[in-house]
Short mmCIF file of C-alpha atoms in Angstrom, two decimals:
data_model
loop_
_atom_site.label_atom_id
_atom_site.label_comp_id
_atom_site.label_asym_id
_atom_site.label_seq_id
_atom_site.Cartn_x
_atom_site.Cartn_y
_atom_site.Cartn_z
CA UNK T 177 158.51 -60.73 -161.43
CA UNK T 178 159.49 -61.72 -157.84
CA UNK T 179 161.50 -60.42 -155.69
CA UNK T 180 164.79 -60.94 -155.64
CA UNK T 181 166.30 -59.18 -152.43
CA UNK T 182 165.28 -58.81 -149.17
CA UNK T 183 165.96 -54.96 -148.08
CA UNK T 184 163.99 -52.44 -149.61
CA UNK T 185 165.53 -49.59 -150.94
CA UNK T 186 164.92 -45.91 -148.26
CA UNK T 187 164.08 -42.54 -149.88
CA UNK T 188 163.76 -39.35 -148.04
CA UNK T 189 160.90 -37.52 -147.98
CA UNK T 190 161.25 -33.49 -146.89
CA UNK T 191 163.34 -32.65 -143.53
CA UNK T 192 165.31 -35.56 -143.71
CA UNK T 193 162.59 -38.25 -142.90
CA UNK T 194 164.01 -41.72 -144.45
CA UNK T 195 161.15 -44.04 -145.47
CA UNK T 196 161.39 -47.30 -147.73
CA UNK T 197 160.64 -47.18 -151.03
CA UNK T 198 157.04 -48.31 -151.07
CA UNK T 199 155.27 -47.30 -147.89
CA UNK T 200 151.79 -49.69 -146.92
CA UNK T 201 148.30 -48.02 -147.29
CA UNK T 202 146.01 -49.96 -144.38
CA UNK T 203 142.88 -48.06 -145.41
CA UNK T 204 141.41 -51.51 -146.71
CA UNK T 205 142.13 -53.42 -142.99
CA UNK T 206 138.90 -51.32 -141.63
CA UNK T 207 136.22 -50.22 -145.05
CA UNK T 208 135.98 -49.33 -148.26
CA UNK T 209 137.07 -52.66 -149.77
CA UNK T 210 134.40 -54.99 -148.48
CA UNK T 211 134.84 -57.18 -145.24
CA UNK T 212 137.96 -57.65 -143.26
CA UNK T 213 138.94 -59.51 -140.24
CA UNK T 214 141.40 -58.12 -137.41
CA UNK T 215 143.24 -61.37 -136.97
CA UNK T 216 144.00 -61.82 -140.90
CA UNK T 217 145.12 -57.83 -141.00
CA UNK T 218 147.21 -57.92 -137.97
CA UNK T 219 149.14 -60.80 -139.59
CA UNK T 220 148.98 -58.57 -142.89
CA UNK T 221 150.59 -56.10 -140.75
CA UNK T 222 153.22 -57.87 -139.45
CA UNK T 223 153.97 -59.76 -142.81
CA UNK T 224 154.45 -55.54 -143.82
CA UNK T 225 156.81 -55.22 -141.11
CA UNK T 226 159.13 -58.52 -141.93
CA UNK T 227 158.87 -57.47 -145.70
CA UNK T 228 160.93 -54.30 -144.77
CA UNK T 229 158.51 -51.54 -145.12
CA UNK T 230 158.98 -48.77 -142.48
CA UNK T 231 156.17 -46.23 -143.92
CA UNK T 232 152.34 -47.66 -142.61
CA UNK T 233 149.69 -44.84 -143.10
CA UNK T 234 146.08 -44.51 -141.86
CA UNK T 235 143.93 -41.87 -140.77
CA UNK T 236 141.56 -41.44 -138.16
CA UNK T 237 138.67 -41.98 -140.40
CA UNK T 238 139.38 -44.91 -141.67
CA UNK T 239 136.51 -46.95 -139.97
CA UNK T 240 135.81 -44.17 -137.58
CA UNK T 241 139.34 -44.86 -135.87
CA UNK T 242 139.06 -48.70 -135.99
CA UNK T 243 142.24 -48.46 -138.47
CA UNK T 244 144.24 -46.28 -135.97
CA UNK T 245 143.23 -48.88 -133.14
CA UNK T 246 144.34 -52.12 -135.19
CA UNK T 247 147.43 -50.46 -135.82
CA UNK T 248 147.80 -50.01 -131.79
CA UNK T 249 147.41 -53.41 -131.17
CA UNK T 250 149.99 -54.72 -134.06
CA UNK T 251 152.05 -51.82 -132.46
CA UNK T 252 152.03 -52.89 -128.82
CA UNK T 253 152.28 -56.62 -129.84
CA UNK T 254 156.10 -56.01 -131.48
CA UNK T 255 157.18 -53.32 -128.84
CA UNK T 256 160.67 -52.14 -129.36
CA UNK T 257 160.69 -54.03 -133.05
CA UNK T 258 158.63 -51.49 -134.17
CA UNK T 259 161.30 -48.58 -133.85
CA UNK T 260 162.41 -48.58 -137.60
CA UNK T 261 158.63 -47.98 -138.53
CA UNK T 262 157.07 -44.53 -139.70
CA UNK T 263 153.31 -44.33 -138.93
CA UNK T 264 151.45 -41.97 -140.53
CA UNK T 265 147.96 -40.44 -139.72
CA UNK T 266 145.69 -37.59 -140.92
CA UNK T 267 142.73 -35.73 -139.16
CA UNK T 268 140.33 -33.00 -141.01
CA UNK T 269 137.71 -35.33 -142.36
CA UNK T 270 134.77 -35.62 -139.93
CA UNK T 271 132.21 -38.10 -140.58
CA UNK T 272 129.23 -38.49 -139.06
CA UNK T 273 128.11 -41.51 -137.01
CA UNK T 274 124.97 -41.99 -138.65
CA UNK T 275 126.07 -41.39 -142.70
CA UNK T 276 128.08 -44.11 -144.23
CA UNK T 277 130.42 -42.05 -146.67
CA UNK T 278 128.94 -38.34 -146.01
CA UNK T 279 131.33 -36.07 -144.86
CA UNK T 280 132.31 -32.63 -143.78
CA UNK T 281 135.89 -30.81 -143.78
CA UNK T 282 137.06 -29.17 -140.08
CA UNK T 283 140.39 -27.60 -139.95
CA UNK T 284 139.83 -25.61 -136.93
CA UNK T 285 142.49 -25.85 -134.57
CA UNK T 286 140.88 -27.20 -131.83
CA UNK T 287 139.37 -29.54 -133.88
CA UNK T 288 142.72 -30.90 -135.10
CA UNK T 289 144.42 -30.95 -130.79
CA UNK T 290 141.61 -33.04 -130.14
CA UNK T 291 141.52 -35.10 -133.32
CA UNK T 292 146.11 -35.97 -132.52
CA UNK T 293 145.11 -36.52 -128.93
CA UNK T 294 142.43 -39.23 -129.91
CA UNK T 295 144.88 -40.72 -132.33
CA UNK T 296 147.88 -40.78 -129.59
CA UNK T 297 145.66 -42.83 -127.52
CA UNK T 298 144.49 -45.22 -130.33
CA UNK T 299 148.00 -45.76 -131.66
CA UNK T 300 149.49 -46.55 -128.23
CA UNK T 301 151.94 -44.13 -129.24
CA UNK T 302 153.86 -40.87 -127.50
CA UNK T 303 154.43 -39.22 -130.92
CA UNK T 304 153.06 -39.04 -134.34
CA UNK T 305 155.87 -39.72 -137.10
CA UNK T 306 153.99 -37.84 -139.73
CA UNK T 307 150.48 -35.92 -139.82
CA UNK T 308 148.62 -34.91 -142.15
CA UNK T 309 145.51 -32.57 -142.69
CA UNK T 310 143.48 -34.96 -144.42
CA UNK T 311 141.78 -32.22 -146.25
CA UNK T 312 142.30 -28.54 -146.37
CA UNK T 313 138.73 -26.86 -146.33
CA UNK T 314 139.18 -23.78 -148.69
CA UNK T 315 137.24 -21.28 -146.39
CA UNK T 316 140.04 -22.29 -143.39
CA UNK T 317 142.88 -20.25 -143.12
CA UNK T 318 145.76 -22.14 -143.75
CA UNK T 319 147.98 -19.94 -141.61
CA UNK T 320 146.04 -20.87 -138.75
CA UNK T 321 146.13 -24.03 -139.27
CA UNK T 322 149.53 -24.64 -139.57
CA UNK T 323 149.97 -22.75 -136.79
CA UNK T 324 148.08 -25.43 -135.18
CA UNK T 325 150.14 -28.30 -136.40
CA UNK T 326 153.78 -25.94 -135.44
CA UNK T 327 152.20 -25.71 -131.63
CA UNK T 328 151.55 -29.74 -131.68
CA UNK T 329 155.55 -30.46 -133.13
CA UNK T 330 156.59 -27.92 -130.29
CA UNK T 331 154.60 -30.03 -128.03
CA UNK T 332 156.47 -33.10 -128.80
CA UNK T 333 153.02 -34.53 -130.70
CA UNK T 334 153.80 -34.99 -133.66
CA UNK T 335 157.29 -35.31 -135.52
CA UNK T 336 156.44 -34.32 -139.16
CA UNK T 337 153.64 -31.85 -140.38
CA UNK T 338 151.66 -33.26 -144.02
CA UNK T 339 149.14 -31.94 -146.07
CA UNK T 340 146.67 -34.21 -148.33
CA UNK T 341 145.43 -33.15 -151.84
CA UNK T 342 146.50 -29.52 -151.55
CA UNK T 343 146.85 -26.70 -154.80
CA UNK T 344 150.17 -26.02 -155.45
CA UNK T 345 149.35 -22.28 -153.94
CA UNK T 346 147.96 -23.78 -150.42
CA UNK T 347 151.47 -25.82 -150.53
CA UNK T 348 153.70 -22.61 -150.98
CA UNK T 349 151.84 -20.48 -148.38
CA UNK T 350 151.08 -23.79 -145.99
CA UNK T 351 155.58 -24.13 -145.72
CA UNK T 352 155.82 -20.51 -145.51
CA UNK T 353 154.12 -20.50 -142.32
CA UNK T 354 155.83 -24.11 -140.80
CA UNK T 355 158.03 -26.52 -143.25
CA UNK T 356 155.59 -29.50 -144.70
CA UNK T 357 158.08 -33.17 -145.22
CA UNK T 358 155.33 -34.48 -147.23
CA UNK T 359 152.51 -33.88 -149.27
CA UNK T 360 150.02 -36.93 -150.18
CA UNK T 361 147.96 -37.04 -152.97
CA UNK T 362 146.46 -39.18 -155.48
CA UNK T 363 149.22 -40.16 -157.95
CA UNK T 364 149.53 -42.77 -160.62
CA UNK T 365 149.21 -43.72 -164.38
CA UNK T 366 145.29 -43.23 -164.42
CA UNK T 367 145.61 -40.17 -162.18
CA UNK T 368 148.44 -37.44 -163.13
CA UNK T 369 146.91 -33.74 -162.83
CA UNK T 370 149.37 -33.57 -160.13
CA UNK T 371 152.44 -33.02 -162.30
CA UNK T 372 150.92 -29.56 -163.99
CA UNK T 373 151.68 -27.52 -161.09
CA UNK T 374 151.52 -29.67 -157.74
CA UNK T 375 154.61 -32.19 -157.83
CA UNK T 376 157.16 -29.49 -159.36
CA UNK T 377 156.20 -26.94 -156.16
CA UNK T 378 156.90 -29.87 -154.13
CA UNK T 379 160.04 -30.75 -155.59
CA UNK T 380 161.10 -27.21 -155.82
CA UNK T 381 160.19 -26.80 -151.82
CA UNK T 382 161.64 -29.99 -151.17
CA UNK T 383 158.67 -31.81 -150.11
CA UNK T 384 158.46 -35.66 -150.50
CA UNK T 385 155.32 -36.90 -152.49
CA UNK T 386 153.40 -40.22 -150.74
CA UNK T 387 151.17 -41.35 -153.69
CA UNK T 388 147.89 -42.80 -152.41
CA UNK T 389 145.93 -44.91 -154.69
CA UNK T 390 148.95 -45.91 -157.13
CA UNK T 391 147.57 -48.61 -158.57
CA UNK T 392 144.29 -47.01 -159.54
CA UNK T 393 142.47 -48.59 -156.67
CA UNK T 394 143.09 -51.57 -158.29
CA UNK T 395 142.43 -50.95 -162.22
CA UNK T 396 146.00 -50.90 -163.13
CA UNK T 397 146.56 -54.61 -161.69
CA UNK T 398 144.21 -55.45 -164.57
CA UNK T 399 142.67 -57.79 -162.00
CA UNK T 400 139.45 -55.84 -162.52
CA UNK T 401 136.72 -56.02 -165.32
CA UNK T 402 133.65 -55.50 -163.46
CA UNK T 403 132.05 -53.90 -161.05
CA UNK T 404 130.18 -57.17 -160.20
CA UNK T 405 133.15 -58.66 -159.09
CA UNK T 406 133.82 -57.10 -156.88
CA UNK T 407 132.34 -57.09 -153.00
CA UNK T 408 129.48 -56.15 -151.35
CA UNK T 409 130.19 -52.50 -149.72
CA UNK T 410 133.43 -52.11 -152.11
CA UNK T 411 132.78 -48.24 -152.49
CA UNK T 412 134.47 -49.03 -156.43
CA UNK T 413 130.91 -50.27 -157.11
CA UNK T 414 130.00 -46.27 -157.15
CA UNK T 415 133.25 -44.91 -158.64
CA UNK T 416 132.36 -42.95 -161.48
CA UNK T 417 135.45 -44.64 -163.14
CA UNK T 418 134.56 -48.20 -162.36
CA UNK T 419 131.17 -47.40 -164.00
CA UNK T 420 130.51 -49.82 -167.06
CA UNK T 421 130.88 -46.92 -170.01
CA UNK T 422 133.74 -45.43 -168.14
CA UNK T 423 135.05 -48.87 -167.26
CA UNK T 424 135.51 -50.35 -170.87
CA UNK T 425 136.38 -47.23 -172.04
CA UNK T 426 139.14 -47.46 -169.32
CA UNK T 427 140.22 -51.02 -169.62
CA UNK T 428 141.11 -50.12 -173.30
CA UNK T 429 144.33 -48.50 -171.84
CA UNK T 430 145.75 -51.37 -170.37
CA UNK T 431 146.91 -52.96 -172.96
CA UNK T 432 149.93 -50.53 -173.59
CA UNK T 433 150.47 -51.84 -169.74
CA UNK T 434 150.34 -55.72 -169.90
CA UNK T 435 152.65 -55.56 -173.21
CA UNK T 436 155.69 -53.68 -171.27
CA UNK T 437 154.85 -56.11 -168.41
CA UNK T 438 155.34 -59.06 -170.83
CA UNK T 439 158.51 -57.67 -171.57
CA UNK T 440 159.98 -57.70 -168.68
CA UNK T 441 157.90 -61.23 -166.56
CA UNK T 442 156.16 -58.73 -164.92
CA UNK T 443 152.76 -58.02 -163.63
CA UNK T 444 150.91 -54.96 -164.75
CA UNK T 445 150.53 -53.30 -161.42
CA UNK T 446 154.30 -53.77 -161.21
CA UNK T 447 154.92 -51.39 -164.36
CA UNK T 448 152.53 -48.84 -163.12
CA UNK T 449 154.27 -48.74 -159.66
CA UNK T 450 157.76 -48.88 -161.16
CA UNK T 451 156.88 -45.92 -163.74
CA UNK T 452 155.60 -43.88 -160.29
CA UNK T 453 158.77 -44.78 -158.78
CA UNK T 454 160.60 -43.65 -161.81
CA UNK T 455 159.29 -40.13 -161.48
CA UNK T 456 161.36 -38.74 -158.96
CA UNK T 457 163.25 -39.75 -155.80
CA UNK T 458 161.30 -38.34 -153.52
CA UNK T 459 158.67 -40.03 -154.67
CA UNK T 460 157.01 -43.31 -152.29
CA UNK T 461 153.62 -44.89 -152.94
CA UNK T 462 151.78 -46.42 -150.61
CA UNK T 463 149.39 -49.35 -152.35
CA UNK T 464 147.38 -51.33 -150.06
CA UNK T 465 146.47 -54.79 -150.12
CA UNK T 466 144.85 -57.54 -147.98
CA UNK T 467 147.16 -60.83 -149.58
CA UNK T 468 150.54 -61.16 -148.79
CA UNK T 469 150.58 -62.92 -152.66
CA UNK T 470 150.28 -59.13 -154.04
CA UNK T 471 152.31 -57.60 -151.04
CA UNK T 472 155.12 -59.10 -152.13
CA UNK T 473 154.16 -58.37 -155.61
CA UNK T 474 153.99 -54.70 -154.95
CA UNK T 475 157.36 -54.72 -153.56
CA UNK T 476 159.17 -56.67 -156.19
CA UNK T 477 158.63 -53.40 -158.25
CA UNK T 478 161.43 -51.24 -156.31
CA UNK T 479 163.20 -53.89 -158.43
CA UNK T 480 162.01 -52.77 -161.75
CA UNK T 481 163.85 -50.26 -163.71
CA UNK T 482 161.98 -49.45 -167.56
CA UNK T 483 163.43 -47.75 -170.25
CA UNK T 484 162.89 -44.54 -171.12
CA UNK T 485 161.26 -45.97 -174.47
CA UNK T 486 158.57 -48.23 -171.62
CA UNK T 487 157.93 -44.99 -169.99
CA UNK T 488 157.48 -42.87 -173.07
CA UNK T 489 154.86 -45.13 -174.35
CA UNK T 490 153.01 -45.25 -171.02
CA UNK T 491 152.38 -41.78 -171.25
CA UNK T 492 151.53 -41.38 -174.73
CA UNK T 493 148.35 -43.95 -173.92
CA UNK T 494 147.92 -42.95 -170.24
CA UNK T 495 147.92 -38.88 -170.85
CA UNK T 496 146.18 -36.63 -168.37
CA UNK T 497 142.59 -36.76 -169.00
CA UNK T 498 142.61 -39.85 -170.65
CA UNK T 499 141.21 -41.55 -168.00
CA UNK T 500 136.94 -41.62 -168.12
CA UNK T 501 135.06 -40.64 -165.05
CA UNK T 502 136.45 -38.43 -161.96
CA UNK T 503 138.30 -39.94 -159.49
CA UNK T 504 135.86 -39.57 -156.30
CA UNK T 505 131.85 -39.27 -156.43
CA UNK T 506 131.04 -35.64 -155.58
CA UNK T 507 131.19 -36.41 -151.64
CA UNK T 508 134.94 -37.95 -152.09
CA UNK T 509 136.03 -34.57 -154.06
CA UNK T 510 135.23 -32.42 -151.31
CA UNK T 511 138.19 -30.95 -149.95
CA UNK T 512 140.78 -32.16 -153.19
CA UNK T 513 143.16 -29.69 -154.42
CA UNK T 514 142.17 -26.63 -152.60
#
């Protein structure tokens, strides 16, 4: 399925903050995903801004703040072009210089001034459209840090407050204390806990949801049947749910996918993007890519409209727990839904 017009279609996350409908996740221009090259992502980046999208997120860990930097040149290099586009950022992860995944969670308040001051500078930016604490650490006091992230919109900082991967409790008593627009999490076919409890105390708040990961990190492209094809340093190649058990067990899912894609000339990561879109307005994912081939791709789906029938049988073959292997290795979970 192509696309077919050229303006993406806006939704509003909480407080009023109009994104498109699919935002751009530019983890993969820095790790994770094997090589890259800053001269092919900055002209990834600026194929993202001609394609429409207004919502970029990145974090300061991603690549130790490389990601944050790259986005500060492609930044400075459109100047006043860049006005219609959201940037969003995250701090609360620290990683150490010397472990290559290890991690630790910091929420403290000083830790998080210092952490939207570094990312001012690498952005090139005056103001942060959206921040996020990456990860809430559940011995923090949420209170104080959100008293943190008030004191840094007072400041003129930062525009929007976020939290990442939160409990639905942490969400109610995080907006008691300073109103959150959006809440990020990992959302998608293969990955739904979040609709238990977690996306219906954000709807009821009237928090936006930014689904990271919506594709599956890939698996629901059905692009992927082994582990050995992918790269060198593609941290999938230690995803409990890329494993080969978990793996086959997994891949027997998609076929429920590729049929409904069939249907319509479609591509399966299409379906599982328009079925996210489908489940609620306030609703944008974020999938990242590297091609402009599957950019495109990715935003053809805003295009896509299934029947109820298409998304009834998704989720009879995709229910929660379906899915074989947890999401993140033990050191990814740290921090996730606390």
């Amino acid at each position: 399925m192509n696309r077919k017009t050229t303006a993406l279609p806006n939704r509003v996350l909480g407080l009023g903050l109009s994104v498109s409908a699919i935002g751009y996740g530019a983890m993969g221009l820095s790790e994770f995903y094997g090589p890259s090259d800053d001269t092919q992502s900055l002209r990834m980046l600026e194929e993202v801004a001609e394609a429409g999208v207004t919502l970029i997120d990145t974090a300061d860990m991603y690549g130790r703040g490389h990601n944050e930097m790259l986005i500060g040149r492609f930044l400075a290099a459109r100047g006043s072009a860049v006005d219609s586009i959201k940037v969003a950022t995250k701090c609360g992860i620290d990683r150490p210089e010397d472990a290559e995944y290890a991690r630790g969670i910091n929420n403290r308040p000083e830790y998080i001034r210092a952490c939207c001051d570094a990312s001012l500078k690498r952005l090139g930016v005056e103001r942060i459209d959206l921040y996020y604490i990456h990860r809430v650490d559940p011995q923090a006091d949420i209170t104080e840090t959100m008293g943190a992230l008030k004191e840094l919109v007072e400041e003129g900082k930062i525009a929007h407050v976020g939290l990442c991967e939160v409990s639905a409790a942490t969400l109610g008593k995080a907006h008691a204390v300073y109103p959150i627009t959006a809440l990020q999490t990992e959302y998608s076919l293969w990955t739904r806990d979040v609709e238990q409890s977690i996306l219906p105390k954000a709807k009821e708040l009237g928090i936006g949801l930014v689904a990271y990961s919506p594709l599956g990190r890939g698996f629901l492209t059905g692009r992927i049947a082994s582990t050995q094809e992918l790269a060198d340093g593609d941290f999938r190649r230690n995803n409990p749910r890329f494993q080969q058990d978990n793996l086959a067990r997994n891949l027997q899912l998609l076929a429920s996918v590729k049929t409904i894609a069939n249907r319509h000339g479609a591509t399966p990561g299409q379906v599982a993007l328009a079925w996210l879109l489908a489940q609620g307005d306030s609703i944008v994912p974020i999938p990242g890519t590297r091609r402009l081939r599957y950019l495109q791709e990715n935003l053809a789906a805003a295009e896509l409209e299934l029947s109820t029938e298409d998304k009834g049988a998704l989720e009879k073959v995709f229910t929660p727990g379906s899915v074989q292997g947890e999401r993140y290795g033990e050191e990814g979970m740290k921090g996730v839904n606390a």
